[in-house]
């Protein structure tokens, strides 16, 4: 099995598969609603000029998440 | 009754579901997405990724560490420059035309032998303030608003929010506050309503209380006119609109800095708390429907300005004329009121008439400058004010304005109580008069303090 890291640790351009969302409450629901369910492929597109937030390609939509929120998504690097 | 019998059942259900409740939710969402994925896979086909690639290339530039902020400032500056350079000529034409009509109206009143006070009230009061609001305010609004709508339609604004989010995060505020601020450029009342997009009540309040630090369309023309008169007036003609642009852009950046500082202060004091999570979509760029935007927003703005002018500026103009022409003892009521305000106003680098204009301008920021001109003109001999040169003459030669007076007036315009409509909107959104009061107190306090500092520092150093 590949390693598990959090989404915010990935470099720009890398792709990963969602393993688990560890956030609770509203944040968890929001992340799931975006389609971050286990098995989803996520691509890191870019970081804002000051490094935070980070923009991801989630199911074809470009979504920006703040670092601490992205840190609540466990992923395994893909490819 | 029903809920009494239901409660134990619900409790039991919760006990059974207990630790697994989250899992239910997760599996429902996962199920929905699996089905959606299947359907999408069957019916949607992607022919090329060209569009997406282009979007990414554009984003590479406008959100890059090197170019992100310069591009943002550049776009802001271009919008201001087009507004400033473009508004000058139509403003002049409108003023000439409207004051020609004023002269004809005066002829008519003379021919009909109407009493002087009626002519004064209707023509010099009501009509003239209408003419002022339309000629000073309409052209910049009719240029700025469509430009801004174009930026919005392009999809640029979410990128601005993306670039700036880090600073809002640091200030304990919500990233979408950048979007509500952008709405504030159009109208602060609209900005307040836009705060609904912020889910957390704490951060929505921060955005609401600080929205007024963004100059709305009613204050922009005031800033532009003053900048054009003072800052641009002191350099050569070819440079003047560039210098004016930089000055206005500088004022806006100052407003953003104040917004961030006050947001930070609020989130450290009365609105303490952690910033909540948020997600921001960066939508694909779209080609705006230029023709439609231009026609719609120019028309909308024109109707908006004209209706405000008729509903608010006209009665205000009449009131000013009455105040300026009703005398108690030797002085007019207007100058007595201004005299009371004068000591405080002078300490802030303004004068009594300027402060009075801001107070009387509570119903709408558009009328502050017209009210000021009206109250200056009513007492004096000057009747024709067809250009900015005339306005400069009125302010500088007749009422002793310096660049410091202009600067303090602009800062106070940026930082003072919101207009009546905005306050009403805050009250309607928050249902709490304390927040409404605070929304008026915060910017006013900031404005008074900054104006006092600027005025006294500049005078202490001896620059004026």
Short mmCIF file of C-alpha atoms in Angstrom, two decimals:
data_model
loop_
_atom_site.label_atom_id
_atom_site.label_comp_id
_atom_site.label_asym_id
_atom_site.label_seq_id
_atom_site.Cartn_x
_atom_site.Cartn_y
_atom_site.Cartn_z
CA UNK A 1 0.00 0.00 0.00
CA UNK A 2 1.14 3.51 -0.75
CA UNK A 3 1.72 6.07 1.99
CA UNK A 4 -0.98 8.24 3.38
CA UNK A 5 -0.38 11.98 3.52
CA UNK A 6 -2.61 15.01 3.78
CA UNK A 7 -3.77 16.94 0.75
CA UNK A 8 -1.90 20.13 1.68
CA UNK A 9 1.47 18.34 1.57
CA UNK A 10 1.27 17.55 -2.14
CA UNK A 11 3.27 19.64 -4.56
CA UNK A 12 1.75 21.53 -7.44
CA UNK A 13 0.92 19.28 -10.37
CA UNK A 14 0.73 16.06 -8.37
CA UNK A 15 -2.31 13.80 -8.32
CA UNK A 16 -3.69 11.78 -5.42
CA UNK A 17 -6.63 9.60 -4.46
CA UNK A 18 -8.78 10.54 -1.48
CA UNK A 19 -8.67 7.97 1.31
CA UNK A 20 -10.57 9.65 4.08
CA UNK A 21 -11.89 12.99 5.24
CA UNK A 22 -11.03 13.47 8.89
CA UNK A 23 -12.77 16.82 9.41
CA UNK A 24 -15.91 17.01 11.53
CA UNK A 25 -19.16 18.93 11.36
CA UNK A 26 -19.77 21.58 8.76
CA UNK A 27 -16.30 21.33 7.24
CA UNK A 28 -16.69 17.60 6.72
CA UNK A 29 -20.06 18.01 5.09
CA UNK A 30 -18.74 20.77 2.84
CA UNK A 31 -15.78 18.68 1.72
CA UNK A 32 -17.98 15.68 1.00
CA UNK A 33 -20.43 17.86 -0.89
CA UNK A 34 -17.58 18.95 -3.13
CA UNK A 35 -17.16 15.32 -4.06
CA UNK A 36 -14.14 14.51 -1.90
CA UNK A 37 -15.41 11.00 -1.19
CA UNK A 38 -12.97 8.09 -0.85
CA UNK A 39 -11.53 7.08 -4.20
CA UNK A 40 -11.84 10.52 -5.81
CA UNK A 41 -8.90 11.69 -7.90
CA UNK A 42 -7.62 15.14 -6.93
CA UNK A 43 -5.04 17.22 -8.76
CA UNK A 44 -3.10 20.04 -7.13
CA UNK A 45 -3.24 22.94 -9.54
CA UNK A 46 -1.57 25.91 -7.89
CA UNK A 47 -0.95 27.88 -4.77
CA UNK A 48 -1.97 31.50 -4.27
CA UNK A 49 0.87 34.05 -4.53
CA UNK A 50 1.51 33.84 -0.78
CA UNK A 51 1.23 30.04 -0.65
CA UNK A 52 -2.22 29.71 0.88
CA UNK A 53 -4.95 28.81 -0.14
CA UNK A 54 -4.31 25.96 -2.58
CA UNK A 55 -6.37 25.34 -5.72
CA UNK A 56 -7.36 21.76 -6.58
CA UNK A 57 -9.00 20.15 -9.54
CA UNK A 58 -11.85 18.21 -7.97
CA UNK A 59 -14.04 16.43 -10.50
CA UNK A 60 -13.40 19.07 -13.15
CA UNK A 61 -14.02 22.09 -10.94
CA UNK A 62 -11.23 24.31 -9.66
CA UNK A 63 -11.72 24.69 -5.91
CA UNK A 64 -9.49 26.61 -3.50
CA UNK A 65 -9.08 25.34 0.06
CA UNK A 66 -7.18 26.89 2.92
CA UNK A 67 -4.20 24.88 4.09
CA UNK A 68 -5.69 23.74 7.38
CA UNK A 69 -8.83 22.49 5.63
CA UNK A 70 -6.84 20.61 2.99
CA UNK A 71 -4.93 19.12 5.92
CA UNK A 72 -8.12 17.33 6.95
CA UNK A 73 -8.15 15.25 3.77
CA UNK A 74 -6.06 12.07 3.78
CA UNK A 75 -4.84 10.96 0.38
CA UNK A 76 -2.45 8.52 -1.23
CA UNK A 77 -0.26 9.80 -4.08
CA UNK A 78 -1.24 8.42 -7.47
CA UNK A 79 0.85 7.63 -10.49
CA UNK B 1 -48.27 16.85 21.81
CA UNK B 2 -46.80 15.02 18.88
CA UNK B 3 -43.22 15.77 19.76
CA UNK B 4 -43.63 14.36 23.27
CA UNK B 5 -44.38 10.93 21.93
CA UNK B 6 -41.76 11.28 19.22
CA UNK B 7 -38.90 12.27 21.49
CA UNK B 8 -38.30 8.87 23.10
CA UNK B 9 -38.46 7.23 19.69
CA UNK B 10 -35.94 9.69 18.27
CA UNK B 11 -33.68 9.16 21.25
CA UNK B 12 -33.79 5.45 20.73
CA UNK B 13 -33.07 5.85 17.03
CA UNK B 14 -30.13 8.08 17.87
CA UNK B 15 -28.85 5.52 20.39
CA UNK B 16 -28.94 2.80 17.78
CA UNK B 17 -27.44 4.94 15.03
CA UNK B 18 -25.08 6.67 17.50
CA UNK B 19 -21.50 6.02 16.48
CA UNK B 20 -22.48 5.13 12.92
CA UNK B 21 -24.40 8.28 12.12
CA UNK B 22 -21.46 9.87 10.33
CA UNK B 23 -20.95 6.71 8.30
CA UNK B 24 -24.55 6.83 7.07
CA UNK B 25 -24.03 10.33 5.83
CA UNK B 26 -20.75 9.38 4.19
CA UNK B 27 -22.18 6.37 2.43
CA UNK B 28 -25.16 8.38 1.18
CA UNK B 29 -22.84 11.04 -0.30
CA UNK B 30 -20.52 8.39 -1.73
CA UNK B 31 -23.51 6.62 -3.27
CA UNK B 32 -24.81 9.81 -4.83
CA UNK B 33 -21.42 10.59 -6.31
CA UNK B 34 -20.96 7.06 -7.62
CA UNK B 35 -24.29 7.24 -9.43
CA UNK B 36 -23.55 10.76 -10.73
CA UNK B 37 -20.14 9.61 -11.94
CA UNK B 38 -21.69 6.68 -13.80
CA UNK B 39 -24.31 8.85 -15.49
CA UNK B 40 -21.76 11.51 -16.38
CA UNK B 41 -19.42 8.85 -17.77
CA UNK B 42 -22.18 7.54 -20.02
CA UNK B 43 -23.48 10.79 -21.42
CA UNK B 44 -20.71 13.40 -21.22
CA UNK B 45 -17.78 13.30 -23.60
CA UNK B 46 -14.78 15.61 -23.53
CA UNK B 47 -13.46 16.43 -26.97
CA UNK B 48 -10.50 18.59 -26.03
CA UNK B 49 -8.86 20.09 -23.00
CA UNK B 50 -7.88 23.25 -24.87
CA UNK B 51 -10.26 25.50 -22.96
CA UNK B 52 -9.05 24.21 -19.62
CA UNK B 53 -5.43 24.62 -20.65
CA UNK B 54 -6.02 28.21 -21.69
CA UNK B 55 -7.70 28.95 -18.34
CA UNK B 56 -4.71 27.51 -16.56
CA UNK B 57 -2.28 29.56 -18.58
CA UNK B 58 -4.20 32.72 -17.74
CA UNK B 59 -4.23 31.73 -14.07
CA UNK B 60 -0.49 31.05 -14.26
CA UNK B 61 -0.01 34.76 -14.82
CA UNK B 62 -2.70 36.42 -12.75
CA UNK B 63 -2.22 34.30 -9.64
CA UNK B 64 1.54 33.93 -9.92
CA UNK B 65 3.75 34.95 -7.01
CA UNK B 66 5.54 37.47 -9.23
CA UNK B 67 2.72 38.89 -11.34
CA UNK B 68 -0.38 38.25 -9.21
CA UNK B 69 -0.32 41.47 -7.20
CA UNK B 70 1.08 43.78 -9.91
CA UNK B 71 -1.62 42.56 -12.31
CA UNK B 72 -4.28 43.19 -9.66
CA UNK B 73 -3.05 46.71 -9.03
CA UNK B 74 -2.69 47.26 -12.78
CA UNK B 75 -6.26 46.19 -13.51
CA UNK B 76 -7.52 48.44 -10.73
CA UNK B 77 -5.45 51.34 -12.09
CA UNK B 78 -6.62 50.83 -15.68
CA UNK B 79 -10.25 50.81 -14.56
CA UNK B 80 -9.72 54.05 -12.63
CA UNK B 81 -7.75 55.63 -15.42
CA UNK B 82 -10.44 54.92 -18.01
CA UNK B 83 -13.03 56.27 -15.58
CA UNK B 84 -11.10 59.44 -14.77
CA UNK B 85 -9.95 60.20 -18.31
CA UNK B 86 -13.30 59.28 -19.82
CA UNK B 87 -15.54 61.13 -17.37
CA UNK B 88 -13.97 64.55 -17.87
CA UNK B 89 -15.43 65.46 -21.23
CA UNK B 90 -19.03 64.22 -20.73
CA UNK B 91 -19.02 65.89 -17.29
CA UNK B 92 -18.14 69.21 -18.88
CA UNK B 93 -20.74 68.84 -21.62
CA UNK B 94 -23.46 67.87 -19.13
CA UNK B 95 -22.56 70.80 -16.86
CA UNK B 96 -22.58 73.30 -19.73
CA UNK B 97 -25.90 71.98 -21.00
CA UNK B 98 -27.61 71.81 -17.62
CA UNK B 99 -26.45 75.27 -16.60
CA UNK B 100 -27.58 76.67 -19.93
CA UNK B 101 -31.02 75.30 -19.05
CA UNK B 102 -30.71 76.91 -15.61
CA UNK B 103 -30.15 80.30 -17.26
CA UNK B 104 -33.21 79.78 -19.47
CA UNK B 105 -35.26 78.78 -16.43
CA UNK B 106 -34.15 81.96 -14.72
CA UNK B 107 -35.24 83.95 -17.79
CA UNK B 108 -38.61 82.24 -17.65
CA UNK B 109 -39.10 83.01 -13.96
CA UNK B 110 -38.14 86.64 -14.64
CA UNK B 111 -40.58 86.88 -17.52
CA UNK B 112 -43.36 85.48 -15.36
CA UNK B 113 -42.47 87.93 -12.61
CA UNK B 114 -42.32 85.23 -9.93
CA UNK B 115 -41.12 86.21 -6.46
CA UNK B 116 -37.40 85.93 -5.82
CA UNK B 117 -37.70 83.27 -3.13
CA UNK B 118 -39.60 80.92 -5.45
CA UNK B 119 -36.94 81.26 -8.13
CA UNK B 120 -34.26 80.78 -5.50
CA UNK B 121 -35.83 77.67 -4.00
CA UNK B 122 -36.74 75.96 -7.27
CA UNK B 123 -33.92 77.00 -9.59
CA UNK B 124 -30.95 77.82 -7.36
CA UNK B 125 -31.86 75.12 -4.83
CA UNK B 126 -33.70 72.16 -6.30
CA UNK B 127 -32.68 72.41 -9.96
CA UNK B 128 -29.05 73.33 -9.38
CA UNK B 129 -28.35 70.45 -7.01
CA UNK B 130 -29.99 68.11 -9.52
CA UNK B 131 -27.72 69.51 -12.20
CA UNK B 132 -24.68 69.07 -9.97
CA UNK B 133 -25.43 65.49 -9.02
CA UNK B 134 -26.03 64.55 -12.63
CA UNK B 135 -23.00 66.28 -14.12
CA UNK B 136 -20.47 65.34 -11.43
CA UNK B 137 -21.73 61.88 -10.53
CA UNK B 138 -23.26 60.36 -13.63
CA UNK B 139 -20.29 60.12 -16.04
CA UNK B 140 -17.87 58.37 -13.65
CA UNK B 141 -20.59 55.98 -12.53
CA UNK B 142 -21.69 55.23 -16.06
CA UNK B 143 -18.10 54.36 -16.98
CA UNK B 144 -16.89 52.62 -13.84
CA UNK B 145 -19.86 50.37 -13.30
CA UNK B 146 -19.88 48.66 -16.72
CA UNK B 147 -16.11 48.15 -16.52
CA UNK B 148 -16.50 46.48 -13.17
CA UNK B 149 -19.38 44.35 -14.42
CA UNK B 150 -17.13 43.21 -17.28
CA UNK B 151 -14.44 42.10 -14.81
CA UNK B 152 -17.08 40.27 -12.82
CA UNK B 153 -18.42 38.53 -15.93
CA UNK B 154 -14.92 37.52 -17.03
CA UNK B 155 -14.41 35.60 -13.81
CA UNK B 156 -11.57 37.76 -12.53
CA UNK B 157 -13.03 38.58 -9.11
CA UNK B 158 -12.73 35.03 -7.63
CA UNK B 159 -9.03 35.18 -8.60
CA UNK B 160 -8.71 38.38 -6.58
CA UNK B 161 -10.29 36.58 -3.63
CA UNK B 162 -7.83 33.70 -4.19
CA UNK B 163 -4.85 36.06 -4.20
CA UNK B 164 -5.96 38.01 -1.15
CA UNK B 165 -7.38 35.21 0.99
CA UNK B 166 -4.21 34.75 2.99
CA UNK B 167 -4.49 38.31 4.33
CA UNK B 168 -8.13 37.88 5.27
CA UNK B 169 -7.18 34.62 6.96
CA UNK B 170 -4.52 36.46 8.98
CA UNK B 171 -7.12 39.09 9.91
CA UNK B 172 -9.42 36.35 11.21
CA UNK B 173 -11.88 37.04 8.42
CA UNK B 174 -13.48 35.08 5.62
CA UNK B 175 -11.89 34.81 2.17
CA UNK B 176 -15.17 35.69 0.53
CA UNK B 177 -14.95 39.09 2.18
CA UNK B 178 -12.86 40.07 -0.86
CA UNK B 179 -15.96 39.40 -2.95
CA UNK B 180 -18.32 41.36 -0.70
CA UNK B 181 -15.82 44.23 -0.79
CA UNK B 182 -15.86 44.11 -4.57
CA UNK B 183 -19.62 44.42 -4.47
CA UNK B 184 -19.13 47.40 -2.17
CA UNK B 185 -17.39 49.25 -5.01
CA UNK B 186 -20.74 49.29 -6.74
CA UNK B 187 -22.83 50.08 -3.69
CA UNK B 188 -22.20 49.42 -0.01
CA UNK B 189 -25.82 48.39 0.53
CA UNK B 190 -25.33 45.74 -2.16
CA UNK B 191 -22.07 44.74 -0.48
CA UNK B 192 -23.92 44.27 2.83
CA UNK B 193 -26.48 42.03 1.17
CA UNK B 194 -23.66 40.12 -0.54
CA UNK B 195 -22.32 39.28 2.95
CA UNK B 196 -25.00 36.58 3.01
CA UNK B 197 -22.58 34.39 1.04
CA UNK B 198 -20.47 34.14 4.22
CA UNK B 199 -21.95 31.32 6.28
CA UNK B 200 -20.35 31.96 9.66
CA UNK B 201 -22.24 34.73 11.54
CA UNK B 202 -19.04 36.03 13.12
CA UNK B 203 -17.25 36.54 9.84
CA UNK B 204 -20.38 37.87 8.17
CA UNK B 205 -20.52 40.57 10.84
CA UNK B 206 -16.87 41.46 10.30
CA UNK B 207 -17.50 41.80 6.57
CA UNK B 208 -20.64 43.84 7.23
CA UNK B 209 -19.03 46.24 9.69
CA UNK B 210 -16.05 46.93 7.43
CA UNK B 211 -17.74 47.07 4.03
CA UNK B 212 -17.97 50.84 4.21
CA UNK B 213 -14.19 51.23 3.88
CA UNK B 214 -14.57 50.44 0.20
CA UNK B 215 -15.55 53.62 -1.66
CA UNK B 216 -18.93 53.05 -3.29
CA UNK B 217 -20.07 54.47 -6.58
CA UNK B 218 -21.54 57.42 -4.73
CA UNK B 219 -18.18 58.39 -3.25
CA UNK B 220 -15.95 57.57 -6.18
CA UNK B 221 -16.86 60.63 -8.22
CA UNK B 222 -16.17 62.80 -5.16
CA UNK B 223 -12.72 61.28 -4.82
CA UNK B 224 -12.10 61.55 -8.54
CA UNK B 225 -13.20 65.19 -8.69
CA UNK B 226 -11.02 66.20 -5.71
CA UNK B 227 -8.04 64.24 -6.98
CA UNK B 228 -8.42 65.80 -10.43
CA UNK B 229 -8.59 69.28 -8.96
CA UNK B 230 -5.75 69.08 -6.50
CA UNK B 231 -3.24 66.39 -7.21
CA UNK B 232 -3.57 66.40 -10.96
CA UNK B 233 -3.90 70.16 -11.06
CA UNK B 234 -0.39 70.61 -9.77
CA UNK B 235 1.40 68.58 -12.44
CA UNK B 236 1.61 69.00 -16.18
CA UNK B 237 -1.43 68.19 -18.26
CA UNK B 238 -0.04 65.09 -19.96
CA UNK B 239 0.70 63.48 -16.62
CA UNK B 240 -2.43 64.58 -14.83
CA UNK B 241 -4.74 61.65 -15.47
CA UNK B 242 -1.96 59.18 -14.70
CA UNK B 243 -1.23 60.93 -11.41
CA UNK B 244 -4.93 61.13 -10.58
CA UNK B 245 -5.26 57.42 -11.30
CA UNK B 246 -2.41 56.54 -8.98
CA UNK B 247 -3.86 58.73 -6.25
CA UNK B 248 -7.31 57.13 -6.45
CA UNK B 249 -5.80 53.63 -6.62
CA UNK B 250 -3.68 54.55 -3.59
CA UNK B 251 -6.78 55.63 -1.69
CA UNK B 252 -8.48 52.33 -2.50
CA UNK B 253 -5.44 50.35 -1.35
CA UNK B 254 -5.48 52.44 1.82
CA UNK B 255 -9.16 51.52 2.26
CA UNK B 256 -8.32 47.83 1.86
CA UNK B 257 -5.54 48.15 4.43
CA UNK B 258 -7.97 49.79 6.87
CA UNK B 259 -10.50 47.02 6.19
CA UNK B 260 -7.94 44.34 7.02
CA UNK B 261 -6.72 46.11 10.16
CA UNK B 262 -10.21 46.72 11.50
CA UNK B 263 -11.23 43.13 10.66
CA UNK B 264 -8.21 41.93 12.59
CA UNK B 265 -9.04 44.20 15.52
CA UNK B 266 -12.67 43.02 15.56
CA UNK B 267 -11.68 39.37 15.47
CA UNK B 268 -9.31 39.95 18.37
CA UNK B 269 -11.86 41.85 20.50
CA UNK B 270 -15.64 41.84 20.27
CA UNK B 271 -15.90 39.22 17.53
CA UNK B 272 -13.32 36.77 18.80
CA UNK B 273 -13.06 33.39 17.17
CA UNK B 274 -11.28 31.12 14.75
CA UNK B 275 -11.72 31.69 11.05
CA UNK B 276 -14.15 29.13 9.71
CA UNK B 277 -13.40 26.90 6.78
CA UNK B 278 -14.42 27.95 3.34
CA UNK B 279 -14.22 26.74 -0.21
CA UNK B 280 -13.81 29.07 -3.14
CA UNK B 281 -14.51 28.03 -6.67
CA UNK B 282 -12.34 29.48 -9.44
CA UNK B 283 -14.81 29.22 -12.30
CA UNK B 284 -13.72 28.93 -15.93
CA UNK B 285 -13.19 32.26 -17.68
CA UNK B 286 -16.07 33.34 -19.81
CA UNK B 287 -16.28 35.78 -22.65
CA UNK B 288 -18.50 38.56 -21.33
CA UNK B 289 -21.43 39.70 -23.44
CA UNK B 290 -19.84 43.11 -23.93
CA UNK B 291 -22.69 44.78 -25.77
CA UNK B 292 -25.27 43.55 -23.32
CA UNK B 293 -23.19 44.56 -20.29
CA UNK B 294 -22.55 48.02 -21.69
CA UNK B 295 -26.14 48.77 -22.59
CA UNK B 296 -27.61 47.26 -19.45
CA UNK B 297 -25.26 48.70 -16.88
CA UNK B 298 -25.03 52.13 -18.50
CA UNK B 299 -28.82 52.29 -18.62
CA UNK B 300 -29.20 50.87 -15.10
CA UNK B 301 -26.68 53.32 -13.70
CA UNK B 302 -28.23 56.26 -15.49
CA UNK B 303 -31.68 55.40 -14.20
CA UNK B 304 -30.27 54.75 -10.72
CA UNK B 305 -28.42 58.08 -10.59
CA UNK B 306 -31.33 60.02 -12.03
CA UNK B 307 -33.80 58.51 -9.58
CA UNK B 308 -31.49 59.14 -6.62
CA UNK B 309 -30.99 62.68 -7.90
CA UNK B 310 -34.71 63.31 -8.04
CA UNK B 311 -35.65 61.55 -4.80
CA UNK B 312 -32.77 62.71 -2.62
CA UNK B 313 -30.69 65.45 -4.21
CA UNK B 314 -33.59 67.65 -5.27
CA UNK B 315 -35.20 67.92 -1.81
CA UNK B 316 -31.75 68.26 -0.22
CA UNK B 317 -30.95 71.11 -2.63
CA UNK B 318 -34.15 72.88 -1.66
CA UNK B 319 -33.37 72.42 2.02
CA UNK B 320 -29.84 73.78 1.61
CA UNK B 321 -31.14 76.82 -0.21
CA UNK B 322 -33.61 77.49 2.62
CA UNK B 323 -30.88 77.02 5.24
CA UNK B 324 -28.55 79.30 3.31
CA UNK B 325 -31.17 82.01 2.87
CA UNK B 326 -32.88 81.97 6.24
CA UNK B 327 -31.07 84.37 8.46
CA UNK B 328 -30.99 84.52 12.22
CA UNK B 329 -29.51 87.84 13.20
CA UNK B 330 -26.81 88.59 10.63
CA UNK B 331 -25.90 85.09 9.58
CA UNK B 332 -27.67 82.38 7.61
CA UNK B 333 -28.72 79.22 9.42
CA UNK B 334 -26.30 77.28 7.21
CA UNK B 335 -23.29 79.33 8.24
CA UNK B 336 -24.34 79.23 11.91
CA UNK B 337 -24.47 75.42 11.76
CA UNK B 338 -21.16 75.33 9.93
CA UNK B 339 -19.74 77.69 12.53
CA UNK B 340 -20.64 75.31 15.33
CA UNK B 341 -18.90 72.45 13.54
CA UNK B 342 -15.93 74.55 12.52
CA UNK B 343 -13.59 74.04 15.51
CA UNK B 344 -13.85 70.24 15.38
CA UNK B 345 -13.70 70.25 11.59
CA UNK B 346 -10.60 72.49 11.54
CA UNK B 347 -8.85 70.12 13.90
CA UNK B 348 -9.55 67.35 11.40
CA UNK B 349 -8.19 69.38 8.51
CA UNK B 350 -11.66 70.18 7.15
CA UNK B 351 -13.90 73.20 7.65
CA UNK B 352 -17.39 73.52 9.11
CA UNK B 353 -19.09 73.47 5.71
CA UNK B 354 -17.34 70.27 4.67
CA UNK B 355 -18.35 68.44 7.85
CA UNK B 356 -21.88 69.81 7.53
CA UNK B 357 -22.03 68.53 3.94
CA UNK B 358 -21.10 65.05 5.14
CA UNK B 359 -23.79 65.20 7.83
CA UNK B 360 -26.45 66.51 5.45
CA UNK B 361 -25.28 63.93 2.93
CA UNK B 362 -26.40 61.08 5.17
CA UNK B 363 -29.25 60.09 2.82
CA UNK B 364 -26.82 59.51 -0.06
CA UNK B 365 -23.10 59.99 -0.53
CA UNK B 366 -23.68 61.27 -4.05
CA UNK B 367 -24.93 64.57 -2.70
CA UNK B 368 -22.04 65.40 -0.35
CA UNK B 369 -19.99 67.30 -2.91
CA UNK B 370 -23.02 69.02 -4.50
CA UNK B 371 -24.22 70.08 -1.03
CA UNK B 372 -20.79 71.47 -0.26
CA UNK B 373 -20.66 73.42 -3.51
CA UNK B 374 -24.21 74.64 -2.93
CA UNK B 375 -23.43 75.89 0.53
CA UNK B 376 -20.25 77.60 -0.66
CA UNK B 377 -22.01 79.13 -3.64
CA UNK B 378 -25.19 80.21 -1.84
CA UNK B 379 -23.31 82.65 0.30
CA UNK B 380 -21.00 83.91 -2.42
CA UNK B 381 -21.35 85.69 -5.71
CA UNK B 382 -20.31 82.84 -7.91
CA UNK B 383 -23.02 81.43 -10.12
CA UNK B 384 -21.33 79.69 -13.02
CA UNK B 385 -19.50 76.47 -12.28
CA UNK B 386 -19.18 74.70 -15.57
CA UNK B 387 -15.81 73.03 -15.16
CA UNK B 388 -13.32 71.65 -12.72
CA UNK B 389 -11.26 74.81 -13.15
CA UNK B 390 -14.19 76.82 -11.82
CA UNK B 391 -14.55 74.37 -8.95
CA UNK B 392 -10.84 74.71 -8.17
CA UNK B 393 -11.27 78.48 -8.15
CA UNK B 394 -14.23 78.19 -5.76
CA UNK B 395 -12.48 75.86 -3.34
CA UNK B 396 -8.93 77.22 -3.41
CA UNK B 397 -9.28 80.94 -4.02
CA UNK B 398 -12.59 81.59 -2.29
CA UNK B 399 -12.57 79.10 0.55
CA UNK B 400 -8.90 78.58 1.26
CA UNK B 401 -8.58 74.90 0.46
CA UNK B 402 -5.08 73.44 0.38
CA UNK B 403 -4.02 69.99 -0.75
CA UNK B 404 -4.25 69.04 2.92
CA UNK B 405 -7.94 70.04 3.03
CA UNK B 406 -8.54 67.90 -0.06
CA UNK B 407 -6.62 64.96 1.37
CA UNK B 408 -8.52 65.07 4.68
CA UNK B 409 -11.84 65.39 2.83
CA UNK B 410 -11.00 62.34 0.72
CA UNK B 411 -9.93 60.31 3.75
CA UNK B 412 -13.09 61.32 5.60
CA UNK B 413 -15.14 60.43 2.54
CA UNK B 414 -13.55 56.99 2.64
CA UNK B 415 -13.95 56.61 6.41
CA UNK B 416 -17.20 57.97 7.78
CA UNK B 417 -20.70 56.70 8.56
CA UNK B 418 -22.37 54.69 5.79
CA UNK B 419 -25.23 56.31 3.89
CA UNK B 420 -28.81 55.97 5.09
CA UNK B 421 -29.63 53.18 2.66
CA UNK B 422 -26.65 51.13 3.80
CA UNK B 423 -27.47 51.63 7.49
CA UNK B 424 -31.04 50.60 6.79
CA UNK B 425 -29.78 47.49 4.99
CA UNK B 426 -27.46 46.57 7.88
CA UNK B 427 -30.38 46.91 10.29
CA UNK B 428 -32.54 44.71 8.07
CA UNK B 429 -29.83 42.05 7.72
CA UNK B 430 -28.69 41.95 11.35
CA UNK B 431 -31.92 42.84 13.20
CA UNK B 432 -29.89 44.47 15.92
CA UNK B 433 -29.55 48.22 16.31
CA UNK B 434 -26.29 47.78 18.23
CA UNK B 435 -24.51 46.40 15.18
CA UNK B 436 -26.04 49.11 13.01
CA UNK B 437 -24.79 51.73 15.43
CA UNK B 438 -21.39 50.11 15.50
CA UNK B 439 -21.33 50.02 11.70
CA UNK B 440 -21.66 53.81 11.80
CA UNK B 441 -19.33 54.37 14.77
CA UNK B 442 -16.36 52.31 13.59
CA UNK B 443 -15.68 54.07 10.27
CA UNK B 444 -16.46 57.47 11.77
CA UNK B 445 -14.01 56.96 14.62
CA UNK B 446 -11.35 55.72 12.22
CA UNK B 447 -11.94 58.69 9.91
CA UNK B 448 -11.84 61.28 12.69
CA UNK B 449 -8.65 59.83 14.16
CA UNK B 450 -6.83 59.50 10.84
CA UNK B 451 -7.86 63.00 9.70
CA UNK B 452 -6.69 64.51 12.99
CA UNK B 453 -3.39 62.66 12.73
CA UNK B 454 -2.78 63.66 9.13
CA UNK B 455 -3.76 67.28 9.72
CA UNK B 456 -1.70 67.78 12.85
CA UNK B 457 1.32 65.86 11.60
CA UNK B 458 1.46 67.75 8.32
CA UNK B 459 1.08 71.07 10.13
CA UNK B 460 3.65 70.13 12.76
CA UNK B 461 6.19 69.29 10.10
CA UNK B 462 5.26 72.53 8.40
CA UNK B 463 4.39 71.14 4.98
CA UNK B 464 1.41 73.47 4.64
#
